[in-house]
Each structure stands twice: as structure tokens, then as C-alpha cells.
C-alpha positions as a printed NumPy array, in Angstrom:
array([[  38.97 ,  -94.099,   -0.285],
       [  39.761,  -90.8  ,    1.37 ],
       [  43.446,  -90.192,    1.134],
       [  45.341,  -88.474,    3.913],
       [  47.263,  -86.464,    1.31 ],
       [  44.018,  -85.117,   -0.049],
       [  42.634,  -83.764,    3.188],
       [  41.527,  -80.193,    3.448],
       [  40.903,  -78.285,    6.596],
       [  37.2  ,  -77.95 ,    7.223],
       [  35.459,  -74.816,    8.45 ],
       [  36.778,  -73.966,   11.883],
       [  34.366,  -73.242,   14.683],
       [  33.739,  -69.524,   15.033],
       [  32.628,  -67.918,   18.309],
       [  29.001,  -66.836,   18.272],
       [  29.938,  -63.228,   19.092],
       [  32.249,  -63.138,   16.075],
       [  29.531,  -64.492,   13.814],
       [  27.02 ,  -61.913,   14.993],
       [  29.584,  -59.144,   14.493],
       [  30.264,  -60.385,   10.979],
       [  26.551,  -60.474,   10.226],
       [  26.091,  -56.893,   11.374],
       [  28.922,  -55.74 ,    9.132],
       [  27.362,  -57.537,    6.181],
       [  24.078,  -55.671,    6.559],
       [  24.815,  -53.13 ,    3.817],
       [  21.202,  -52.687,    2.785],
       [  18.166,  -52.746,    5.   ],
       [  16.339,  -56.044,    4.814],
       [  12.921,  -56.212,    3.19 ],
       [   9.843,  -57.445,    4.976],
       [   8.417,  -60.789,    3.888],
       [   4.684,  -61.422,    3.887],
       [   3.014,  -64.583,    2.739],
       [  -0.332,  -66.226,    2.255],
       [  -1.531,  -69.614,    1.118],
       [  -4.694,  -71.218,   -0.189],
       [  -5.681,  -74.693,   -1.305],
       [  -8.47 ,  -76.855,   -2.689],
       [  -8.219,  -80.596,   -2.195],
       [  -9.391,  -83.371,   -4.488],
       [  -7.002,  -86.252,   -3.718],
       [  -5.553,  -85.036,   -0.415],
       [  -1.95 ,  -85.438,   -1.598],
       [  -0.74 ,  -81.805,   -1.581],
       [   1.237,  -80.567,    1.436],
       [   3.048,  -77.31 ,    2.088],
       [   5.571,  -75.796,    4.476],
       [   5.825,  -72.187,    5.675],
       [   8.523,  -71.289,    8.18 ],
       [   9.498,  -67.658,    8.697],
       [  11.667,  -67.841,   11.808],
       [  14.754,  -69.792,   10.694],
       [  18.135,  -68.357,   11.725],
       [  21.529,  -68.917,   10.158],
       [  23.179,  -67.764,   13.391],
       [  21.205,  -68.942,   16.429],
       [  20.179,  -66.019,   18.608],
       [  20.796,  -63.376,   15.949],
       [  17.55 ,  -61.935,   14.538],
       [  19.43 ,  -60.263,   11.673],
       [  20.265,  -63.725,   10.298],
       [  16.606,  -64.745,    9.983],
       [  15.464,  -66.344,    6.735],
       [  12.2  ,  -67.871,    5.537],
       [  11.335,  -71.189,    3.917],
       [   8.345,  -71.937,    1.698],
       [   7.697,  -75.28 ,    0.036],
       [   5.054,  -77.334,   -1.753],
       [   5.043,  -81.122,   -1.925],
       [   2.606,  -82.599,   -4.438],
       [   2.284,  -86.31 ,   -3.692],
       [   1.204,  -89.064,   -6.055],
       [   0.176,  -92.687,   -5.466],
       [  -0.467,  -91.775,   -1.845],
       [   0.697,  -89.094,    0.56 ],
       [   3.453,  -90.893,    2.502],
       [   6.354,  -89.424,    0.519],
       [   4.923,  -85.891,    0.651],
       [   4.459,  -86.049,    4.429],
       [   7.915,  -87.524,    5.014],
       [   9.563,  -84.897,    2.81 ],
       [   7.754,  -82.035,    4.512],
       [   8.946,  -83.28 ,    7.901],
       [  12.592,  -83.989,    7.041],
       [  13.825,  -82.058,    4.005],
       [  14.578,  -78.755,    5.753],
       [  16.651,  -80.338,    8.514],
       [  18.59 ,  -82.437,    5.983],
       [  19.415,  -79.332,    3.942],
       [  20.569,  -77.315,    6.947],
       [  22.697,  -80.192,    8.238],
       [  24.605,  -80.126,    4.928],
       [  25.592,  -76.453,    5.313],
       [  28.991,  -76.041,    7.036],
       [  28.86 ,  -74.158,   10.312],
       [  30.389,  -70.764,   10.913],
       [  29.617,  -69.228,    7.524],
       [  28.968,  -65.56 ,    6.881],
       [  26.074,  -64.421,    4.726],
       [  27.849,  -64.574,    1.354],
       [  29.448,  -67.935,    2.149],
       [  26.023,  -69.212,    3.202],
       [  24.532,  -68.247,   -0.141],
       [  27.35 ,  -70.   ,   -1.987],
       [  26.955,  -73.168,    0.109],
       [  23.189,  -73.439,   -0.32 ],
       [  23.04 ,  -75.007,   -3.837],
       [  25.239,  -77.909,   -2.81 ],
       [  23.413,  -78.351,    0.502],
       [  20.07 ,  -78.428,   -1.316],
       [  21.253,  -81.263,   -3.562],
       [  22.554,  -83.225,   -0.565],
       [  19.326,  -82.647,    1.374],
       [  17.072,  -83.788,   -1.47 ],
       [  19.106,  -86.954,   -2.105],
       [  19.318,  -87.795,    1.603],
       [  15.56 ,  -87.375,    2.028],
       [  14.856,  -89.666,   -0.908],
       [  17.356,  -92.261,    0.311],
       [  15.913,  -92.264,    3.845],
       [  12.327,  -92.559,    2.644],
       [  13.145,  -95.497,    0.392],
       [  15.216,  -97.164,    3.119],
       [  12.329,  -96.955,    5.562],
       [  10.081,  -98.417,    2.904],
       [  12.405, -101.402,    2.509],
       [  12.55 , -101.897,    6.279],
       [   8.762, -102.101,    6.309],
       [   8.89 , -104.629,    3.472],
       [  11.225, -106.905,    5.419],
       [   9.181, -106.588,    8.614],
       [   5.969, -107.337,    6.748],
       [   7.361, -110.372,    4.938],
       [   8.816, -111.746,    8.166],
       [   5.519, -111.403,   10.011],
       [   3.7  , -112.949,    7.059],
       [   6.005, -115.969,    7.161],
       [   5.856, -116.616,   10.899],
       [   2.105, -116.18 ,   11.289],
       [  -1.08 , -115.844,    9.326],
       [  -2.427, -112.842,   11.218],
       [  -2.336, -110.752,    8.05 ],
       [  -4.912, -112.988,    6.328],
       [  -8.582, -112.524,    7.002],
       [ -11.186, -115.287,    6.985],
       [ -11.344, -115.278,    3.184],
       [  -7.59 , -115.617,    2.792],
       [  -7.237, -112.012,    1.565],
       [  -4.45 , -109.786,    2.838],
       [  -5.589, -107.383,    5.531],
       [  -5.258, -103.577,    5.168],
       [  -1.661, -103.715,    6.484],
       [  -0.633, -104.812,    3.023],
       [  -2.344, -101.864,    1.385],
       [  -0.684,  -99.494,    3.851],
       [   2.679, -100.926,    2.842],
       [   1.833, -100.757,   -0.854],
       [   0.8  ,  -97.096,   -0.709],
       [   3.922,  -96.152,    1.224],
       [   6.197,  -98.08 ,   -1.117],
       [   4.863,  -96.636,   -4.358],
       [   4.179,  -93.072,   -3.265],
       [   6.304,  -90.212,   -4.467],
       [   6.25 ,  -86.45 ,   -4.377],
       [   7.35 ,  -83.358,   -6.188],
       [   9.194,  -80.784,   -4.094],
       [   9.569,  -77.082,   -4.745],
       [  11.6  ,  -75.584,   -1.926],
       [  12.204,  -71.835,   -1.616],
       [  14.571,  -70.006,    0.743],
       [  14.191,  -66.241,    1.069],
       [  17.063,  -64.497,    2.853],
       [  16.842,  -60.71 ,    2.584],
       [  16.907,  -59.943,   -1.16 ],
       [  18.256,  -63.338,   -2.197],
       [  15.903,  -66.115,   -3.312],
       [  17.112,  -69.699,   -3.704],
       [  14.812,  -72.292,   -5.262],
       [  15.304,  -76.056,   -5.586],
       [  12.774,  -78.259,   -7.331],
       [  12.006,  -81.736,   -8.609],
       [   8.806,  -82.515,  -10.47 ],
       [   6.291,  -80.079,  -11.9  ],
       [   5.311,  -77.757,   -9.064],
       [   6.466,  -74.319,  -10.157],
       [   7.793,  -71.086,   -8.666],
       [   7.595,  -67.825,  -10.574],
       [   8.881,  -64.338,   -9.789],
       [   6.763,  -61.302,  -10.614],
       [   8.676,  -58.034,  -10.338],
       [   7.058,  -54.666,   -9.886],
       [   7.796,  -53.714,  -13.465],
       [   5.662,  -56.582,  -14.723],
       [   8.528,  -58.876,  -15.681],
       [   7.765,  -62.543,  -14.969],
       [  10.482,  -65.162,  -14.736],
       [  10.286,  -68.855,  -13.899],
       [  12.635,  -70.022,  -11.16 ],
       [  12.019,  -73.745,  -11.684],
       [  12.126,  -76.268,  -14.525],
       [   9.259,  -78.68 ,  -15.134],
       [  10.466,  -82.292,  -15.067],
       [   7.584,  -83.645,  -17.124],
       [   8.737,  -86.162,  -19.702],
       [   6.183,  -84.829,  -22.164],
       [   7.797,  -81.394,  -22.212],
       [  11.452,  -81.923,  -21.29 ],
       [  13.515,  -83.433,  -24.121],
       [  16.77 ,  -83.433,  -22.132],
       [  15.184,  -85.422,  -19.332],
       [  13.744,  -87.965,  -21.777],
       [  17.202,  -88.496,  -23.219],
       [  18.735,  -88.85 ,  -19.763],
       [  16.167,  -91.427,  -18.638],
       [  16.588,  -93.59 ,  -21.738],
       [  20.389,  -93.326,  -21.514],
       [  20.179,  -94.575,  -17.905],
       [  18.153,  -97.653,  -18.841],
       [  14.543,  -96.463,  -18.646],
       [  11.909,  -96.618,  -21.354],
       [   9.737,  -93.655,  -22.29 ],
       [   6.383,  -94.134,  -23.975],
       [   2.654,  -93.641,  -23.68 ],
       [   0.15 ,  -95.982,  -22.1  ],
       [  -0.942,  -98.694,  -24.536],
       [  -4.533,  -99.906,  -24.594],
       [  -6.372, -102.646,  -26.448],
       [  -5.643, -102.583,  -30.138],
       [  -2.202, -101.062,  -29.663],
       [  -3.394,  -97.455,  -29.435],
       [  -1.328,  -95.134,  -27.23 ],
       [  -2.981,  -92.586,  -24.97 ],
       [  -2.047,  -89.996,  -22.383],
       [   1.238,  -88.22 ,  -21.677],
       [   4.692,  -89.716,  -22.003],
       [   5.6  ,  -91.937,  -19.091],
       [   8.682,  -93.696,  -17.794],
       [   8.602,  -97.474,  -17.596],
       [   8.669,  -99.404,  -15.332],
       [   6.236,  -97.558,  -13.101],
       [   4.423,  -95.32 ,  -15.565],
       [   5.465,  -92.039,  -13.899],
       [   5.049,  -88.866,  -15.969],
       [   7.936,  -87.161,  -14.172],
       [  11.678,  -87.669,  -14.544],
       [  12.58 ,  -86.375,  -11.062],
       [  10.85 ,  -86.858,   -7.734],
       [  11.355,  -88.012,   -4.155],
       [  10.206,  -91.554,   -3.332],
       [   8.645,  -93.709,   -6.075],
       [  10.255,  -97.007,   -5.112],
       [   8.299,  -98.859,   -7.801],
       [  10.013,  -97.042,  -10.671],
       [  13.609,  -97.176,  -11.825],
       [  16.201,  -95.194,   -9.92 ],
       [  16.848,  -93.112,  -13.013],
       [  13.892,  -91.118,  -11.65 ],
       [  16.23 ,  -89.019,   -9.535],
       [  15.768,  -86.643,   -6.561],
       [  18.544,  -84.279,   -7.689],
       [  16.935,  -80.819,   -7.902],
       [  17.232,  -78.023,  -10.377],
       [  18.538,  -75.067,   -8.37 ],
       [  18.356,  -71.373,   -9.151],
       [  19.493,  -68.498,   -6.96 ],
       [  18.732,  -64.863,   -7.746],
       [  19.112,  -61.525,   -6.036],
       [  16.304,  -59.005,   -6.354],
       [  16.762,  -55.306,   -6.724],
       [  15.6  ,  -53.296,   -3.732],
       [  12.302,  -52.801,   -5.514],
       [  11.335,  -56.267,   -4.254],
       [   9.015,  -58.714,   -5.966],
       [   6.374,  -61.415,   -5.587],
       [   6.86 ,  -65.188,   -5.632],
       [   4.03 ,  -67.508,   -6.61 ],
       [   4.659,  -71.136,   -5.673],
       [   2.009,  -73.638,   -6.709],
       [   1.351,  -77.298,   -7.473],
       [   0.562,  -78.519,  -10.971],
       [  -3.169,  -78.353,  -10.282],
       [  -2.739,  -74.581,  -10.621],
       [  -0.307,  -74.598,  -13.545],
       [  -2.428,  -77.031,  -15.581],
       [  -5.134,  -74.36 ,  -15.475],
       [  -3.14 ,  -71.113,  -15.61 ],
       [  -0.036,  -69.902,  -17.379],
       [   2.57 ,  -68.063,  -15.342],
       [   1.369,  -64.778,  -16.816],
       [  -2.272,  -65.512,  -16.022],
       [  -1.477,  -66.428,  -12.422],
       [   0.604,  -63.29 ,  -11.875],
       [  -1.886,  -60.924,  -13.471],
       [  -4.864,  -62.44 ,  -11.653],
       [  -3.614,  -61.363,   -8.232],
       [  -1.659,  -58.148,   -8.783],
       [  -2.545,  -55.412,   -6.323],
       [  -3.809,  -57.845,   -3.685],
       [  -2.066,  -58.618,   -0.386],
       [  -0.407,  -62.027,   -0.211],
       [  -3.21 ,  -63.919,    1.558],
       [  -5.908,  -62.651,   -0.798],
       [  -3.585,  -63.129,   -3.772],
       [  -3.15 ,  -66.836,   -3.024],
       [  -6.905,  -67.264,   -2.758],
       [  -7.423,  -65.402,   -6.007],
       [  -4.958,  -67.638,   -7.884],
       [  -6.766,  -70.76 ,   -6.673],
       [ -10.139,  -69.185,   -7.488],
       [  -8.992,  -68.325,  -11.009],
       [  -7.649,  -71.847,  -11.575],
       [ -10.965,  -73.325,  -10.41 ],
       [ -12.894,  -71.02 ,  -12.701],
       [ -10.701,  -71.948,  -15.668],
       [ -10.482,  -75.733,  -15.301],
       [ -12.538,  -76.901,  -12.356],
       [ -11.26 ,  -79.072,   -9.514],
       [  -9.547,  -81.906,  -11.382],
       [  -6.489,  -82.131,   -9.111],
       [  -5.284,  -80.844,   -5.762],
       [  -4.526,  -77.117,   -5.931],
       [  -2.098,  -75.431,   -3.543],
       [  -0.683,  -71.923,   -3.847],
       [   1.723,  -69.894,   -1.7  ],
       [   2.262,  -66.203,   -2.44 ],
       [   5.314,  -64.497,   -0.946],
       [   5.773,  -60.731,   -1.135],
       [   9.289,  -59.371,   -0.664],
       [   8.588,  -55.763,    0.237],
       [  11.215,  -53.006,    0.417],
       [  11.285,  -50.953,    3.608],
       [   9.418,  -47.65 ,    3.417],
       [  12.636,  -45.738,    3.927],
       [  14.385,  -47.617,    1.139],
       [  16.509,  -45.322,   -1.071],
       [  16.008,  -45.331,   -4.853],
       [  17.251,  -48.579,   -6.439],
       [  20.963,  -48.442,   -7.153],
       [  22.384,  -49.777,  -10.425],
       [  23.956,  -53.223,  -10.461],
       [  27.74 ,  -53.516,  -10.837],
       [  29.055,  -53.799,  -14.371],
       [  31.243,  -56.823,  -13.635],
       [  29.444,  -60.179,  -13.476],
       [  29.1  ,  -61.944,  -10.168],
       [  31.881,  -64.43 ,   -9.504],
       [  29.375,  -67.292,   -9.487],
       [  27.3  ,  -66.351,  -12.525],
       [  26.371,  -63.421,  -14.751],
       [  23.014,  -61.679,  -14.617],
       [  19.907,  -63.658,  -15.435],
       [  18.366,  -60.726,  -17.166],
       [  18.169,  -56.966,  -17.02 ],
       [  16.56 ,  -54.298,  -19.087],
       [  18.714,  -52.987,  -21.885],
       [  20.464,  -49.695,  -21.299],
       [  19.311,  -46.612,  -23.158],
       [  21.056,  -43.627,  -24.634],
       [  21.211,  -40.829,  -22.129],
       [  18.81 ,  -38.807,  -24.242],
       [  16.233,  -41.592,  -24.146],
       [  16.525,  -42.81 ,  -20.549],
       [  13.619,  -43.861,  -18.425],
       [  13.439,  -42.593,  -14.895],
       [  15.667,  -44.206,  -12.291],
       [  12.776,  -46.045,  -10.758],
       [  11.497,  -47.563,  -13.993],
       [  14.932,  -48.499,  -15.271],
       [  15.738,  -50.392,  -12.084],
       [  12.424,  -52.17 ,  -11.543],
       [  12.557,  -55.792,  -12.651],
       [  16.324,  -56.137,  -12.512],
       [  17.266,  -59.547,  -11.187],
       [  20.832,  -60.703,  -10.718],
       [  21.404,  -64.409,  -11.219],
       [  23.814,  -65.85 ,   -8.688],
       [  23.55 ,  -69.539,   -9.54 ],
       [  21.748,  -71.952,  -11.861],
       [  22.317,  -75.671,  -12.36 ],
       [  20.083,  -78.546,  -13.381],
       [  22.43 ,  -81.46 ,  -14.033],
       [  21.248,  -84.84 ,  -12.769],
       [  24.846,  -85.996,  -12.208],
       [  25.65 ,  -86.011,   -8.501],
       [  29.386,  -85.496,   -9.025],
       [  28.752,  -82.315,  -11.001],
       [  26.373,  -80.979,   -8.37 ],
       [  28.584,  -81.623,   -5.356],
       [  31.646,  -80.121,   -7.046],
       [  35.295,  -80.844,   -6.323],
       [  37.174,  -80.672,   -3.042],
       [  40.822,  -81.541,   -2.674],
       [  39.731,  -83.547,    0.329],
       [  36.678,  -84.225,    2.405],
       [  35.454,  -81.812,    5.03 ],
       [  36.641,  -82.881,    8.433],
       [  34.809,  -82.709,   11.702],
       [  36.452,  -81.549,   14.91 ],
       [  37.06 ,  -85.209,   15.739],
       [  39.238,  -85.592,   12.65 ],
       [  36.68 ,  -87.763,   10.832],
       [  35.413,  -87.14 ,    7.334],
       [  31.727,  -86.754,    6.54 ],
       [  29.678,  -88.146,    3.664],
       [  28.848,  -85.38 ,    1.18 ],
       [  25.19 ,  -86.478,    1.081],
       [  24.046,  -87.985,    4.378],
       [  26.659,  -86.286,    6.629],
       [  27.582,  -89.481,    8.48 ],
       [  31.11 ,  -89.661,    9.865],
       [  33.659,  -91.547,    7.772],
       [  37.084,  -92.754,    8.687],
       [  39.738,  -91.771,    6.079],
       [  39.742,  -95.337,    4.738],
       [  35.944,  -95.505,    4.342],
       [  35.075,  -92.658,    1.977],
       [  34.598,  -93.185,   -1.764],
       [  35.157,  -90.151,   -3.974],
       [  32.034,  -88.906,   -5.71 ],
       [  34.265,  -88.429,   -8.759],
       [  35.564,  -92.008,   -8.81 ],
       [  34.356,  -94.45 ,  -11.428],
       [  31.556,  -96.881,  -10.709],
       [  32.116,  -99.131,   -7.719],
       [  32.263, -101.904,  -10.294],
       [  35.021, -100.1  ,  -12.204],
       [  38.765,  -99.961,  -11.545],
       [  38.853,  -96.249,  -12.367],
       [  38.978,  -93.95 ,   -9.363],
       [  40.376,  -90.66 ,   -8.098],
       [  40.525,  -91.227,   -4.338],
       [  42.161,  -87.906,   -3.544],
       [  39.298,  -85.747,   -4.841],
       [  36.39 ,  -85.065,   -2.538],
       [  33.681,  -84.76 ,   -1.539],
       [  33.452,  -88.356,   -0.379],
       [  30.46 ,  -90.642,   -0.036],
       [  29.625,  -93.5  ,    2.283],
       [  29.08 ,  -96.87 ,    0.604],
       [  25.276,  -96.544,    0.678],
       [  25.305,  -93.105,   -0.952],
       [  27.836,  -94.312,   -3.507],
       [  25.47 ,  -97.169,   -4.39 ],
       [  22.671,  -94.636,   -4.714],
       [  24.771,  -92.503,   -7.065],
       [  25.61 ,  -95.489,   -9.287],
       [  21.948,  -96.51 ,   -9.418],
       [  20.807,  -93.032,  -10.465],
       [  23.36 ,  -93.002,  -13.27 ],
       [  22.428,  -96.468,  -14.525],
       [  25.835,  -97.905,  -13.577],
       [  24.625, -100.635,  -11.249],
       [  24.545, -104.142,  -12.774],
       [  21.074, -105.511,  -13.445],
       [  19.558, -107.52 ,  -10.642],
       [  21.261, -105.526,   -7.881],
       [  18.747, -103.703,   -5.695],
       [  19.962, -100.975,   -3.376],
       [  17.53 ,  -99.03 ,   -1.221]])
């Protein structure tokens, strides 16, 4: 319950002119240009992508423009991938408080990404359950869904594909020199800097390769094992049962346990003004190429040709055994850009540097250009699957101008007596801390308990 004593003033509305003025003052370094290209080869028709280069943090202010790039690799059908492509961006942006300056925007993004991913998953599963109820009702009141042989018509198969489909999601926001990546599943995003340094900005959520995720799934009530065949032999990669999914995180997948969560790994980095190249691709690419192979195969090519070359190289290496989708994004410094300046010695208030080249004795220095190329400052990194840890702690819920509170995930309005703290114990427990926000609506609280394995057996919450 949201306590009146725990309320905190939300972000006040800021006049548009003031926001634009603030943005102009924050432009300390000229923005890079962003160029992109994509290529794909289809085998199953379940890969989808999103490219949007005209988003604005402050409506009407071109200097606040940012770009979004995403890949959604569906499985067991394409319904989840299509739904996520159409709704994820708007859900993320709706979770970002209004009236933020550039630095505040960057700090708010990780939390908004978590809320957007969870809301998208919750909405997709809810719509799936609505279809179930409608289908069962129509089946009861009439026999129109049976053909002359007594077999269910294709409506049933449409429902089945929608219910069991799921998708990976690798979602990238590029705002000037700052790159923020959120991901569930095994589509990957890598960063290739001009100095040849390659870093991975995502974590693969394959049970076969991720020990921490295997432990989390089993602790939440799932079983992890390989597919058993006649004679008791086990084949194939590790899977989660029920459902048999090879991934520990995804969006959708109503036929598997809710310990398969949509909470993304998030990483945010700031490039040096030497720029860099992002390669975002589905697992059809990464099953054929290592990160190093993909980066090296397309160096020196413009983004559009680079994406085609990565797909071509993957086809040459492994053949077309899965859908292959690749997006290449070049973050290019302006021609008039001054030599790269050194990073500050003190760590960023959110996180220390991800990596940087070791300093040299003055007698053995490299040139300024070479010493700065490849420097990437890490602003944020978090991969916990616990919703309370990802949403953080507020002394109270954010309030709207109407005085209502909002759910920290789905952004619906809550009266002070309706919210349930994300930090409270299970809804089946007497332990709670009602004064600590953010707060959740009852449906999102049920979702949180289900993901953490706290819901009693036999209770199904969409």
C-alpha cells in the first residue's frame, strides 16, 4: 500500500522553451552522425527488426534526436516478435519521466527499459489469455470450429501458435556518444572501436552457456535438462522444463514457466569522440561467426555493405540453418572533431570505466590519437532478474499531476491505497515495507511473484 508519509514529489512539468534551452547548454561536444544498414536471410520467417532514427527526447527540438535499433528473433511462431516490435519502444518511453535533461534521461533509461520489457511481456501474455477465453467460449456455445471430420479448424492452430510463441529482444538506443543496450535471449550486440577493440554489450541467456541463469531457473522451480529419447539417451542443448526452451529470458512463451523472465540485461556506455561500430544480429549469425570474425569481416565497408557482408560470411561458414538478421550502426565523429580528449580520472557517479588502455610512461607514450582510440566509459551495467533490484528504491511513488501514483511497470494510475511496494514480501507473506516505492499494481505484483517463484502452485496469473 502506498503510504502518504512515503510520498515523493514527482518530476514537475517543465516549459518546452526551458527544456530546449537546457538541451542547448548540454551540447558540450558536437554530436556524431549515425549511419546504419541492415541485411537478412530468412529460413523460418521469425526474425524481425526495428530501425528508427528520428526519435526526440524533447518534441520539436532536433538536438534531442536519438536513434533506436532492435532485433526480435521469434520462436514457435512470429506473434511475439511482431507484437514486441510494435509495442516495446512506446512502453519504454512511457516509463521515462517527463521533463528530464540529457544526463537525467541517460540515468532514467535503464529502469525504463526494464519496465518496458516487463510490460510488453505482460500485455502479450494477457492478450493470449483473452484469446483463450474467447475461443473456449465459442467452442462451448457452437460447433463452428469443428470441420466435417470433427477436427478443430485452423482457428485453433492460430491460437496455439500465438500462445506458445516467444521472442528474443536486443534493443539499442544511440543518443550522441552514449549507447544503451537492453537484451533478453541470445541475439547479440557488439561494439567495434576504431582501434580494433571489440566488446560485447549483451549477455547470452542460453541455459547451455550461462551457469548463473541455470541456477536461477532451478531455484525458481524450473527443471533444466536435455531432451530425452528412446533408451534414456539425452540429446541437444540444455532446456528448461516445462516447455523445452533453450533460453532463460524472453518475451512471450506462455507455455513455459514464468521463471523464464523478460527482465533484460542492460549496459550503457559512452564512446570516445573517435566513434565506433555496433553490430546487432540474431543467433543465426552468432552460431556461425564469433564476435571477432563478424567485426573483421566488414571493417572498411559502409554500414549497408557491412551488414550484407556479415550475413554473407555467416552463410559461407554455416549455410542457411536459421533466420539471419544483421544491423550495422556506425557512430561517426564530425569531420571537424578535435583530437580525442582524455577521460576524467574520477569514476562516473553511476559506474567506473568498463575498460581503457593502460597508461604508459611518458617516455613510452603512443600518440594522442592511438592512446584515445577504443576508450569506452561504462555508465551502467546490471543483469539481475529480480524486479525489485532493477527498479531501485524510491521513498514514495512518482505522482502524476492529478495526485495519483503510477505503477512502476505498466504506468497505470494508482490511488495511494492501491499500490503494493515492489520491495514488499510476497503477496502471500505478512512481510512488507509499504513506504518504499516504486509501487506496483496488483497485476504487476502478481507477475513479479510469479517470476521469482513465490506464487503458490496451481495459481495462474497472466
